[in-house]
Coordinates of C-alpha atoms in Angstrom, one line a residue:
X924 CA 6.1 5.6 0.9
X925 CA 2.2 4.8 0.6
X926 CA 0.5 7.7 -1.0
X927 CA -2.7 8.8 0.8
X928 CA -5.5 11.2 -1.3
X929 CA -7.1 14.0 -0.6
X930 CA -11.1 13.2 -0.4
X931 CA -13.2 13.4 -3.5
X932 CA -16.4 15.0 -3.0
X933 CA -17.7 12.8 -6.7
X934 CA -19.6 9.7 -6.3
X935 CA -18.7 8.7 -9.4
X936 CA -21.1 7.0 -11.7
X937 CA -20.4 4.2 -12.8
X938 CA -18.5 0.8 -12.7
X939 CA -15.2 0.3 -10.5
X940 CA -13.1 -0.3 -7.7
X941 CA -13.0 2.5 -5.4
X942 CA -12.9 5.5 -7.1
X943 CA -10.2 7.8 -6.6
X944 CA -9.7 11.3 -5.5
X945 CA -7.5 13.7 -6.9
X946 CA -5.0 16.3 -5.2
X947 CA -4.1 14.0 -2.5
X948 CA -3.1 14.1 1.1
X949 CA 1.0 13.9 1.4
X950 CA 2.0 10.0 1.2
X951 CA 2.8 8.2 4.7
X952 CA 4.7 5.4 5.2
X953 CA 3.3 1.6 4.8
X954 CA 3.6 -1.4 6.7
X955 CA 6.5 -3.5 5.5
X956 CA 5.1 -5.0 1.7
X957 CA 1.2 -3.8 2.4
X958 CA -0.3 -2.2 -0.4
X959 CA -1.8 1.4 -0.3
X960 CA -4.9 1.8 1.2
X961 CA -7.6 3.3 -1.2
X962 CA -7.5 7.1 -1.3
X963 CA -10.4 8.7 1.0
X964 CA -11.7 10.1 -2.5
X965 CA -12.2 6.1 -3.6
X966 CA -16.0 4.7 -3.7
X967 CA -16.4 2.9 0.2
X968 CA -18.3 0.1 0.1
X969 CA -22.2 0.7 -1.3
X970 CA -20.3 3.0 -4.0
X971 CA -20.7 6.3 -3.0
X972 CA -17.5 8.2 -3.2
X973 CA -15.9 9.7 -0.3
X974 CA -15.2 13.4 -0.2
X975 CA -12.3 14.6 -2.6
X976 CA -10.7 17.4 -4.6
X977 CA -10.3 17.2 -8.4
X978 CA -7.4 17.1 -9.7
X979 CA -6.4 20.4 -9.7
X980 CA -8.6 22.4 -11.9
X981 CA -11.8 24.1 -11.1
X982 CA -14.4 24.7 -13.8
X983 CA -13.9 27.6 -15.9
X984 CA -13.2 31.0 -13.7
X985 CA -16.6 33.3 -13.6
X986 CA -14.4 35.9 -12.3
X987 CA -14.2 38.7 -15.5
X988 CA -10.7 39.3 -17.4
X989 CA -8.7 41.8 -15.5
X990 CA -8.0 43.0 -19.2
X991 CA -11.0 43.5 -20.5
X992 CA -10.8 40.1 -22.5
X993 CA -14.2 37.5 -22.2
X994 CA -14.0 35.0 -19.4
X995 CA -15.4 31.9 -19.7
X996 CA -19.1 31.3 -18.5
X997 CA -19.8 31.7 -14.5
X998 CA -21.4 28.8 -12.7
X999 CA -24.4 29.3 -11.1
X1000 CA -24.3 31.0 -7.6
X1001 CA -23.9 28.4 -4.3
X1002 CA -26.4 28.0 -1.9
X1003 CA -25.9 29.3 1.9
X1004 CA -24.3 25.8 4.0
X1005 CA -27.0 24.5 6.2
X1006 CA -26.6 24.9 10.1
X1007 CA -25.6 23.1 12.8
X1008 CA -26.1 19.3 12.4
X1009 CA -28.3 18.6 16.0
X1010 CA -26.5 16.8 18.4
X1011 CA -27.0 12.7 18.2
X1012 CA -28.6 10.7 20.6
X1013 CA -28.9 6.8 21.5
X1014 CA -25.2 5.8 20.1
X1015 CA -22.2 4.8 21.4
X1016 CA -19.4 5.5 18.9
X1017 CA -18.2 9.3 18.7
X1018 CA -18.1 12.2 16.0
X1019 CA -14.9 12.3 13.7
X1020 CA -13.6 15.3 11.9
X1021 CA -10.8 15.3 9.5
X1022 CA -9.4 18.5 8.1
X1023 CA -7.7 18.1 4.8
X1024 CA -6.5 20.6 1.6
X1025 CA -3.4 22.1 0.0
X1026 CA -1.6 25.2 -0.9
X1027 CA -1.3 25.7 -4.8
X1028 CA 1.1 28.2 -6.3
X1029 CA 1.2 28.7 -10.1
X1030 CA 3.1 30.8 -12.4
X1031 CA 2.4 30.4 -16.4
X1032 CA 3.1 32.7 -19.7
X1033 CA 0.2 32.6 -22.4
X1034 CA 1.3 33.7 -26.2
X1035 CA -1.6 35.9 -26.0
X1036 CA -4.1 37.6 -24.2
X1037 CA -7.1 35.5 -24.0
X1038 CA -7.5 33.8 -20.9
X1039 CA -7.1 34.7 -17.1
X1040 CA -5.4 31.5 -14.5
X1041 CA -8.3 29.1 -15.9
X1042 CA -9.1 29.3 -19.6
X1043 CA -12.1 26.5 -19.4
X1044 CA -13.2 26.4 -22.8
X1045 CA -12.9 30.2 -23.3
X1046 CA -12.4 31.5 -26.7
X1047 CA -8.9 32.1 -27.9
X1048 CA -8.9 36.0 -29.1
X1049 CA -8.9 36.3 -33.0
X1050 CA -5.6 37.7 -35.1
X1051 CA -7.6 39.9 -37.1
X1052 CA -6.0 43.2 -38.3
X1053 CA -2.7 45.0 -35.7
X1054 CA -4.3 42.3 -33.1
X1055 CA -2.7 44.0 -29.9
X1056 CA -4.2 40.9 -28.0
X1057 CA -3.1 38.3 -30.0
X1058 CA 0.7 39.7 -30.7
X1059 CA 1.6 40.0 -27.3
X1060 CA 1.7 37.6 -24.2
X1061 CA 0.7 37.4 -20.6
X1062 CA 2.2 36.1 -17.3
X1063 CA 0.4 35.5 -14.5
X1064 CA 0.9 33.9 -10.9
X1065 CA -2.0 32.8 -9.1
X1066 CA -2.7 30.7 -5.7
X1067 CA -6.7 31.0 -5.9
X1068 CA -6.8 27.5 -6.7
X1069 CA -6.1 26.3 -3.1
X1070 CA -8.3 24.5 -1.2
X1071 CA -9.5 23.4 2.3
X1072 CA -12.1 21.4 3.2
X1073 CA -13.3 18.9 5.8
X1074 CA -15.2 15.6 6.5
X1075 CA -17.6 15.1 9.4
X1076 CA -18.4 11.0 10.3
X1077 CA -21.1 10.9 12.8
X1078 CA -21.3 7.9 14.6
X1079 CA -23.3 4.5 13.6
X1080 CA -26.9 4.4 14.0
X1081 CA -28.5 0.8 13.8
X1082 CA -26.8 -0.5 10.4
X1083 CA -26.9 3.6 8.7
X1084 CA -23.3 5.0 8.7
X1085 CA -23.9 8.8 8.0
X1086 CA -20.5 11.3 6.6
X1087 CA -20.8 14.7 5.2
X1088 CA -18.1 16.9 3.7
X1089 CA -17.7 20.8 2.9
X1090 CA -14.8 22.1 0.3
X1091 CA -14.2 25.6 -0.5
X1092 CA -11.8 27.1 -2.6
X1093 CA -10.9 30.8 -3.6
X1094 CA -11.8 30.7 -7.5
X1095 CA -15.1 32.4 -6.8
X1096 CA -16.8 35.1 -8.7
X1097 CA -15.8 38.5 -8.1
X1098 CA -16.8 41.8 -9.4
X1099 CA -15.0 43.8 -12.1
X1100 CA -11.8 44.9 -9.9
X1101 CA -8.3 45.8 -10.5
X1102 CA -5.5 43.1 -11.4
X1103 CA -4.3 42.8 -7.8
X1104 CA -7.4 41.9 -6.3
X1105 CA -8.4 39.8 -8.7
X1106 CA -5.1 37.5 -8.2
X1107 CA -4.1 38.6 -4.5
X1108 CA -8.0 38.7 -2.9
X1109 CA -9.6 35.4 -4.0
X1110 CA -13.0 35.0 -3.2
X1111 CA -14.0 31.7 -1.3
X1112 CA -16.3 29.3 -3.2
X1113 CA -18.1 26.1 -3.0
X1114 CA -17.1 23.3 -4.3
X1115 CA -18.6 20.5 -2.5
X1116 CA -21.8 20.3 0.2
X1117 CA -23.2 16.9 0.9
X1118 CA -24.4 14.3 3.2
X1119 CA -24.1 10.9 2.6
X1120 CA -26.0 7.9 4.2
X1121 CA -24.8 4.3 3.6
X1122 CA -27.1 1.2 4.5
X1123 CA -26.6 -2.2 4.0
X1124 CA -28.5 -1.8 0.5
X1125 CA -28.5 1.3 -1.3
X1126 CA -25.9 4.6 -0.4
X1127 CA -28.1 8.0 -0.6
X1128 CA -26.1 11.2 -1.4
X1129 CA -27.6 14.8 -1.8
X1130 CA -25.7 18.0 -1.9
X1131 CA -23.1 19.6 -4.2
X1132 CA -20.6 17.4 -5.6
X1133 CA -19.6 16.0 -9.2
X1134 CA -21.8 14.7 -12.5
X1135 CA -22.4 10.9 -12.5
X1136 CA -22.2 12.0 -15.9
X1137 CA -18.4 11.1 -16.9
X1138 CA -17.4 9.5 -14.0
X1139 CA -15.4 12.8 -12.5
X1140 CA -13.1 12.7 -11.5
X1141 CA -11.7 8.5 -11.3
X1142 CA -11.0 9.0 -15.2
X1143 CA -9.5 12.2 -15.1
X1144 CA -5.8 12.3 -16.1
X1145 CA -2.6 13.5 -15.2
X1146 CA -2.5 17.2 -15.5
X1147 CA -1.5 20.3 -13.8
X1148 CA -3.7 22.0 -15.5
X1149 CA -6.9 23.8 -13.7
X1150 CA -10.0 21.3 -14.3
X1151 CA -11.8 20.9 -16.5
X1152 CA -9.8 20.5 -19.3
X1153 CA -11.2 21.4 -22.6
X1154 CA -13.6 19.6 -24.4
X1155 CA -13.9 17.1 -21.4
X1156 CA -17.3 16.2 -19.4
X1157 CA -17.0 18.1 -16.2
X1158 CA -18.6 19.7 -13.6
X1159 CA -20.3 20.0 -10.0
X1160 CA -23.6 20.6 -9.0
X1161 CA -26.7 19.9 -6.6
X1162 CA -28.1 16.3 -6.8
X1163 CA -29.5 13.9 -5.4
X1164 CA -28.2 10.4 -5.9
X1165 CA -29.1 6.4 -5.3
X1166 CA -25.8 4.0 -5.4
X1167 CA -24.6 0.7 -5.2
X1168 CA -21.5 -0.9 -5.2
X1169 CA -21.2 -4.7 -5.7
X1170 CA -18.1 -6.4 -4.8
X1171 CA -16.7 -10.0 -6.0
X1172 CA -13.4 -11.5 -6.3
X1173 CA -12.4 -10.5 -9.8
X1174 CA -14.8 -7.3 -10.6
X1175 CA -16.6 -4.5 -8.6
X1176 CA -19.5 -3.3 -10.3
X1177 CA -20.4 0.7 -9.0
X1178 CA -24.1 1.5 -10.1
X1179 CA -25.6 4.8 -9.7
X1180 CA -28.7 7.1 -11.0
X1181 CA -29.6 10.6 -9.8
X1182 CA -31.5 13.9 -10.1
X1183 CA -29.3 17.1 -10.4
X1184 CA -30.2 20.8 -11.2
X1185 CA -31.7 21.5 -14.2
X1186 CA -29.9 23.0 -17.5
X1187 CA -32.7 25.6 -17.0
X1188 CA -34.8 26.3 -13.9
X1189 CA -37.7 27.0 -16.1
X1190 CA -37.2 23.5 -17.7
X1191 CA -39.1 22.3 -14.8
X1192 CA -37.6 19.1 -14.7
X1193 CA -34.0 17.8 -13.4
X1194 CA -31.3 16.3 -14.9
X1195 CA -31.6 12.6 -15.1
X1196 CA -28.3 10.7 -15.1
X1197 CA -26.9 7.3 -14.6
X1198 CA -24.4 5.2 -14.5
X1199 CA -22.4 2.2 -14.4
X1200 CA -18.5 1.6 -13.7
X1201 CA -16.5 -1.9 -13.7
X1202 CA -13.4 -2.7 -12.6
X1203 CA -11.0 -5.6 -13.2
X1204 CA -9.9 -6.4 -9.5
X1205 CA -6.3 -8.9 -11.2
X1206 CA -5.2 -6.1 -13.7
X1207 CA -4.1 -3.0 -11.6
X1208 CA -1.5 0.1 -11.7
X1209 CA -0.6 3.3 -10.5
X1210 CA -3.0 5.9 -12.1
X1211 CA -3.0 9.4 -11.1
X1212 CA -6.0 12.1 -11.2
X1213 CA -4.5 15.8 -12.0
X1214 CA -1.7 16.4 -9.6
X1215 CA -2.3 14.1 -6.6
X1216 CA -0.4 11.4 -5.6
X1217 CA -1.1 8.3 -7.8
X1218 CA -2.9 5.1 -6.7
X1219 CA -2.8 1.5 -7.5
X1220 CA -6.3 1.2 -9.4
X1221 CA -7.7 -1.9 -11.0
X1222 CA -8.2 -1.6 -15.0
X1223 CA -12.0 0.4 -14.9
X1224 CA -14.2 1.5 -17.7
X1225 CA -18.1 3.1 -17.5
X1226 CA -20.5 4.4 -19.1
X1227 CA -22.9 7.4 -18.3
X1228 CA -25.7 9.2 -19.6
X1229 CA -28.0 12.3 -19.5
X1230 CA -31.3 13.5 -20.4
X1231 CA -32.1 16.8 -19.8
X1232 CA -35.7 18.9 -20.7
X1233 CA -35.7 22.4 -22.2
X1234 CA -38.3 25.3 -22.2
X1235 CA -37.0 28.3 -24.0
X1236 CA -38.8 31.6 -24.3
X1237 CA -40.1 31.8 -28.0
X1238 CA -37.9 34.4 -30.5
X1239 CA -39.8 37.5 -29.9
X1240 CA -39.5 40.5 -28.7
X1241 CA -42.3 40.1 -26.1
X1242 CA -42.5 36.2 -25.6
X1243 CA -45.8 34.8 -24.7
X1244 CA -45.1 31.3 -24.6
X1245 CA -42.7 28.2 -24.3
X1246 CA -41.2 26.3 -27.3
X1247 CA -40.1 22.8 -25.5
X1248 CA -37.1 19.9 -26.6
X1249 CA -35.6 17.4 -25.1
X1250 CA -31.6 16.9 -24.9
X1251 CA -29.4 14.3 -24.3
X1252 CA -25.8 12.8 -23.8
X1253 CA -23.8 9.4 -23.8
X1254 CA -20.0 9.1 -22.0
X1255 CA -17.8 6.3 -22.1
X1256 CA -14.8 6.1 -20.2
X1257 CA -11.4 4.0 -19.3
X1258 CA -8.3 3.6 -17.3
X1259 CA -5.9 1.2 -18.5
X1260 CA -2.8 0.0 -17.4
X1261 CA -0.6 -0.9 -20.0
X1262 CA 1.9 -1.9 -18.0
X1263 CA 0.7 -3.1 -14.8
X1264 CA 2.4 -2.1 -11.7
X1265 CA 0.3 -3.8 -8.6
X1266 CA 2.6 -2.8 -5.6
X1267 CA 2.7 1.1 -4.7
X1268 CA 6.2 0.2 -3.9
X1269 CA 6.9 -0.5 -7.8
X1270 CA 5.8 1.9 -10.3
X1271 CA 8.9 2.3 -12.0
X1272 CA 8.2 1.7 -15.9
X1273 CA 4.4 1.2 -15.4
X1274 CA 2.9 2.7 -18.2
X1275 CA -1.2 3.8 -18.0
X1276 CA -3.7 5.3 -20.1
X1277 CA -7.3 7.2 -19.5
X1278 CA -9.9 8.0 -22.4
X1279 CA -12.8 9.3 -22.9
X1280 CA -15.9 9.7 -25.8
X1281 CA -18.7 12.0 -25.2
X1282 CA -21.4 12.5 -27.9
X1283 CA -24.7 14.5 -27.1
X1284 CA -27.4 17.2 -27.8
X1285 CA -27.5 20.1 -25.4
X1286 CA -25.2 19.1 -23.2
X1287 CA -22.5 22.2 -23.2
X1288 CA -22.8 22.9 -19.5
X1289 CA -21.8 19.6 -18.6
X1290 CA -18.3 19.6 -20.8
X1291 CA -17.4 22.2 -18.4
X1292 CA -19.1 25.2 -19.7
X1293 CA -18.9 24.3 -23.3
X1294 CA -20.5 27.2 -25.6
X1295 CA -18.5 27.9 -28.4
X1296 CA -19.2 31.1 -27.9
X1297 CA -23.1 30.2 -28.8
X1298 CA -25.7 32.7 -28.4
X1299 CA -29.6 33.4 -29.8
X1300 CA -29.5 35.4 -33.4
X1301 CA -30.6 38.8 -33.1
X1302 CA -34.5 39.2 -33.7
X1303 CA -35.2 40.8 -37.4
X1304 CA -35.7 44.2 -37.6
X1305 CA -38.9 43.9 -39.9
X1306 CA -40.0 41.7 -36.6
X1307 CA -42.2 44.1 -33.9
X1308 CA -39.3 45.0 -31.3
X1309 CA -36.6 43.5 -33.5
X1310 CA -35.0 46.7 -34.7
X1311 CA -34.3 47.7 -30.6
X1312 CA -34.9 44.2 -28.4
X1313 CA -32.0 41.8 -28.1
X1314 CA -32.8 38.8 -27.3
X1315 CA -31.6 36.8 -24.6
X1316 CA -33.9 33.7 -23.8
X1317 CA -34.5 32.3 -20.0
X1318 CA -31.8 30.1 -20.5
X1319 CA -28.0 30.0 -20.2
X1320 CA -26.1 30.7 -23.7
X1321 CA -24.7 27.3 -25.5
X1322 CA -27.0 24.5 -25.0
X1323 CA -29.8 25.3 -27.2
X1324 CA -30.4 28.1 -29.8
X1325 CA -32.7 29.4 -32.5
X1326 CA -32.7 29.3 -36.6
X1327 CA -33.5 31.7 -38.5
X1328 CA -37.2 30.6 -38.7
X1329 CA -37.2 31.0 -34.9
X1330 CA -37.1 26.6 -34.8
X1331 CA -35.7 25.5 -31.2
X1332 CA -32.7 23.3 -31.3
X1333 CA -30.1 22.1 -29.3
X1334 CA -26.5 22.7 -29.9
X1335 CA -24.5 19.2 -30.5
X1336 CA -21.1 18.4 -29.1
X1337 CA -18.7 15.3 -30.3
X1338 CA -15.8 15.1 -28.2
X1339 CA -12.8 13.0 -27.5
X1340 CA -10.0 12.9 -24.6
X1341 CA -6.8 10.7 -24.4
X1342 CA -4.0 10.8 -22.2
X1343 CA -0.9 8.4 -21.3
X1344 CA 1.3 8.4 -17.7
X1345 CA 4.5 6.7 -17.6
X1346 CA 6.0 6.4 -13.9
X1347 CA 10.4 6.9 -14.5
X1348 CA 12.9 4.8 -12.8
X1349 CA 14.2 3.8 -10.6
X1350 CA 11.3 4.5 -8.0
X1351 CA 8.1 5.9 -10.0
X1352 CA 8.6 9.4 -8.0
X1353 CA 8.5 11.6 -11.3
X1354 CA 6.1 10.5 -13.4
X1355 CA 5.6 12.3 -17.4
X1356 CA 2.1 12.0 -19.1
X1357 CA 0.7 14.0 -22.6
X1358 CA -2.9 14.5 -23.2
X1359 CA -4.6 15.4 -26.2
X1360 CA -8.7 16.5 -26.1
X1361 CA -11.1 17.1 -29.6
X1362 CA -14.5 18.9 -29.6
X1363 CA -16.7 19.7 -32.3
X1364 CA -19.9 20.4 -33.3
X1365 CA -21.6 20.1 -36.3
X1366 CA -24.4 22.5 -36.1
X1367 CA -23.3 25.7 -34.1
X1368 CA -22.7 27.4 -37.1
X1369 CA -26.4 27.0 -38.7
X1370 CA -28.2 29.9 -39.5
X1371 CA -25.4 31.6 -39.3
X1372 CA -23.6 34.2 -41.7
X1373 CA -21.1 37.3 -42.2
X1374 CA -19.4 38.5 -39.2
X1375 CA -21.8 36.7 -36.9
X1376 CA -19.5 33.4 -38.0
X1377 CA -16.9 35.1 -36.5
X1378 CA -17.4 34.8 -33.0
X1379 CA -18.7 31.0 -32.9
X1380 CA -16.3 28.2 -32.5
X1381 CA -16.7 25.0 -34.4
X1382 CA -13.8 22.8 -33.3
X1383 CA -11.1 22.9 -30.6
X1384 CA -7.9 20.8 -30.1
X1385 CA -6.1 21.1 -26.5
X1386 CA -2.5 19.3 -26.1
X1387 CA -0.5 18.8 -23.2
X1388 CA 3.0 17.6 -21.8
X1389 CA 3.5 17.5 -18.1
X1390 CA 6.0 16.4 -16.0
X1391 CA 5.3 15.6 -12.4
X1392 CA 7.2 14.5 -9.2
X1393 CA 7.9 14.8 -5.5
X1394 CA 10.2 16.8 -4.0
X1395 CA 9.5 16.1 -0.2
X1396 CA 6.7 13.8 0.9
X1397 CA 4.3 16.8 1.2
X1398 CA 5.6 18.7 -1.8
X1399 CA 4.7 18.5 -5.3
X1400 CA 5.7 20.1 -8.6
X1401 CA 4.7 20.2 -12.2
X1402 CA 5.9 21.6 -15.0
X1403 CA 3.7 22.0 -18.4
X1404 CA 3.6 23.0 -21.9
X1405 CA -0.1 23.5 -23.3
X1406 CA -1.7 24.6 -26.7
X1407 CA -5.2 25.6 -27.0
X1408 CA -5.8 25.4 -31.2
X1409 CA -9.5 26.4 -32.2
X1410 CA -11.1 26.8 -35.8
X1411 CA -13.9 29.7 -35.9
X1412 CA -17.0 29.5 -38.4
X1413 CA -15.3 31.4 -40.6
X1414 CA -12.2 28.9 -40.5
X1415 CA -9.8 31.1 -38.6
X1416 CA -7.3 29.3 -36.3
X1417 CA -6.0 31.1 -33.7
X1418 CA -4.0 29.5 -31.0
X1419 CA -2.6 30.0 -27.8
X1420 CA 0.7 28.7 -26.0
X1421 CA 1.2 28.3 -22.6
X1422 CA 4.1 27.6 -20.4
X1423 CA 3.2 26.3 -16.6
X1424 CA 5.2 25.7 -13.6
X1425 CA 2.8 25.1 -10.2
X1426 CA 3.8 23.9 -6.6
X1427 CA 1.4 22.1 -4.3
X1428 CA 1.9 21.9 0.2
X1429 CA -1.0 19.3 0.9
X1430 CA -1.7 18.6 4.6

């Protein structure tokens, strides 16, 4: 059966084949020996990506622990969807709609009681003392991760073809409420708004959609687990974006650059990133994003980067000026098929890898809310205000900070991702893969001393096993063992455990 995917709302930065989309559409049935078309979330030509899911794992939930534990960081609040698109004139060709999306159920069992259905990079609670929270488990079922969305083709106009797409999910923030609304009353969410115009030379995106930065989500690998992993570059956000995809015989080279919200509104300037992404047209395999369907992708590799601007209130309890720095970040990225498998129809034994390397300076919101539990020192007491102002700064927590001399800096992040798929005989149907992520930094815990090295973390490791397979042609099912391990400034390691069984219906 050829699989089909379910749009991907990333244009994808970078170098490669079409670029594909995770959570797929159900697989349909080829012609006799053709090869898979290219999922709708793969780069068309002129490189900007069609509209897709990610694999199946939002950014860390916004919506508070239901138990009084931390949740990870929100995102920043959508924007309202525009109106009415007016109605075209002096064409011929007609308007196309396709509705696409799944239903997600998913049941897992932490070893403690840290983290609601998405952990992100939340902090695993600490074993100090009785530790109720860290003695005792959690279950928890969940279906907020399902998702529906649609894409709109209007029809040619002289050589411009012009798409949008609109994806919502239900992993959006909520106020403090009991346990059963927080699982059983999901509250709708954006995850992608965008039109995109493609012309015979450059592809023009703007809207809500994925980074450039880190190629989400072509290099993202087989998981069940809710996006973004750990310590991996990840993320959505507004932008707007300039691509080009160049095709040849042996390599398709995807180029793009763009402008996307700022770090910090008062930064004043956007996010700057760019991108390039190759692929090797005569060395391809199955390769499969989160818990879609797998594709036959060409061996692909980018790099991206970032450079971001920062103006931060000054440490004070009654700021009266801006202290300024600059931040930056470099990705590189791969999918490689180890054992090649170019025919959708033969994937037993294929055996493929994906990687990533991400070193930068201020760069924690785009790992996926990265923070390490971050935040600005408390002002001195002998300072005027100290002993009863806390200080917050204009700017989200984890990207930049202050020393004890009330110096600016960024917070650094070195991370690390690698993960391996291996397609079982006799027909490629159940497929096994194991990740492994690393973060660090190696100045989050400056400054710092006493109990306040408590609440920072320095490093965090993230394993995985996963097992993945078909059990009708529009049913999925995964089943996964994960560890999130984490050292604290004061070199505690607590860890959590979690067991994962989740069931997709895509349409």
């Amino acid at each position: 059966m050829k699989p089909r995917y379910l749009a991907s709302p990333v244009l994808i930065l970078a170098l490669a084949a079409p670029a594909t989309a995770q959570n797929p559409p159900p697989p349909a049935a080829p012609a006799p020996g053709a090869e898979p078309a290219p999922p709708p979330g793969s780069a068309p030509a002129g490189g900007t990506p069609a509209p897709s899911t990610e694999p199946t794992m939002p950014p860390p939930s916004a919506a508070p622990s239901v138990t009084g534990q931390p949740a990870p960081p929100s995102p920043p609040a959508e924007s309202a969807k525009p109106g009415p698109a007016p109605s075209p004139t002096g064409v011929s060709t007609k308007w196309s709609a396709t509705l696409y999306g799944f239903a997600e159920v998913d049941i897992m069992r932490d070893s403690t009681q840290s983290f609601t259905d998405s952990p992100g990079n939340g902090l695993v609670v600490r074993h100090d003392g009785t530790a109720l929270t860290y003695n005792n488990g959690r279950t928890q079922t969940t279906a907020r991760n399902s998702r529906l969305g649609i894409r709109l083709s209007a029809p040619e106009y002289k050589t411009i073809k012009s798409s949008g797409n609109i994806e919502l999910d239900f992993m959006g923030n909520q106020p403090a409420v009991s346990e059963a609304s927080f699982v059983n009353n999901g509250t709708f969410r954006i995850r992608a708004a965008y039109a995109r115009l493609e012309t015979p030379y450059v592809d023009v995106l703007g809207g809500q959609t994925y980074f450039l930065f880190g190629a989400g989500p072509y290099f993202f690998p087989l998981s069940i687990w809710f996006f973004g992993m750990p310590n991996q570059a990840f993320g959505r956000t507004q932008q707007f974006r300039l691509s080009r995809l160049i095709k040849t015989p042996a390599v398709n080279v995807d180029i793009g650059v763009s402008a996307q919200r700022p770090p910090q509104r008062d930064a004043e300037w956007p996010d700057l990133q760019a991108g390039i992404k190759l692929g090797v047209n005569a060395w391809k395999g199955p390769h499969t994003i989160g818990s879609g369907y797998p594709a036959i992708d060409p061996l692909t590799v980018g790099v991206s980067g970032s450079w971001r601007h920062f103006a931060v209130t000054e440490w004070s309890a009654a700021p009266t000026m801006l202290n300024r720095t600059t931040g930056w970040g470099v990705s590189l990225d791969g999918m490689i098929p180890i054992v090649a498998r170019p025919n959708a129809k033969d994937k037993a034994n294929a055996l493929t890898a994906t990687g990533s390397f991400v070193v930068g300076h201020g760069i924690g919101d785009l790992m996926g809310g990265l923070s390490g539990g971050a935040s600005f020192p408390a002002l001195p007491p002998a300072m005027p205000g100290g002993a009863s102002t806390p200080f917050t700064g204009n700017i989200d927590p984890g990207m930049v900070t202050y020393d004890s001399n009330g110096d600016l800096h960024t917070i650094n992040w070195k991370t690390f991702m690698v993960g391996l798929q291996y397609y079982l005989p006799p027909n490629g149907q159940v497929t096994i893969g194991a990740n492994y992520t690393q973060g660090s930094s190696d100045n989050i815990t400056d400054g710092l001393t006493g109990s306040a090295l408590t609440s920072v973390m320095k490093k965090s490791q993230f394993f995985e096993l996963v097992a993945l397979g078909d059990i009708t042609p529009a049913v999925r099912a995964g089943l996964a063992w994960q560890r999130i391990e984490q050292t604290r400034g004061d070199d505690q390691h607590p860890r959590n455990n979690r067991v994962e069984l989740s069931v997709y219906f895509f349409f």
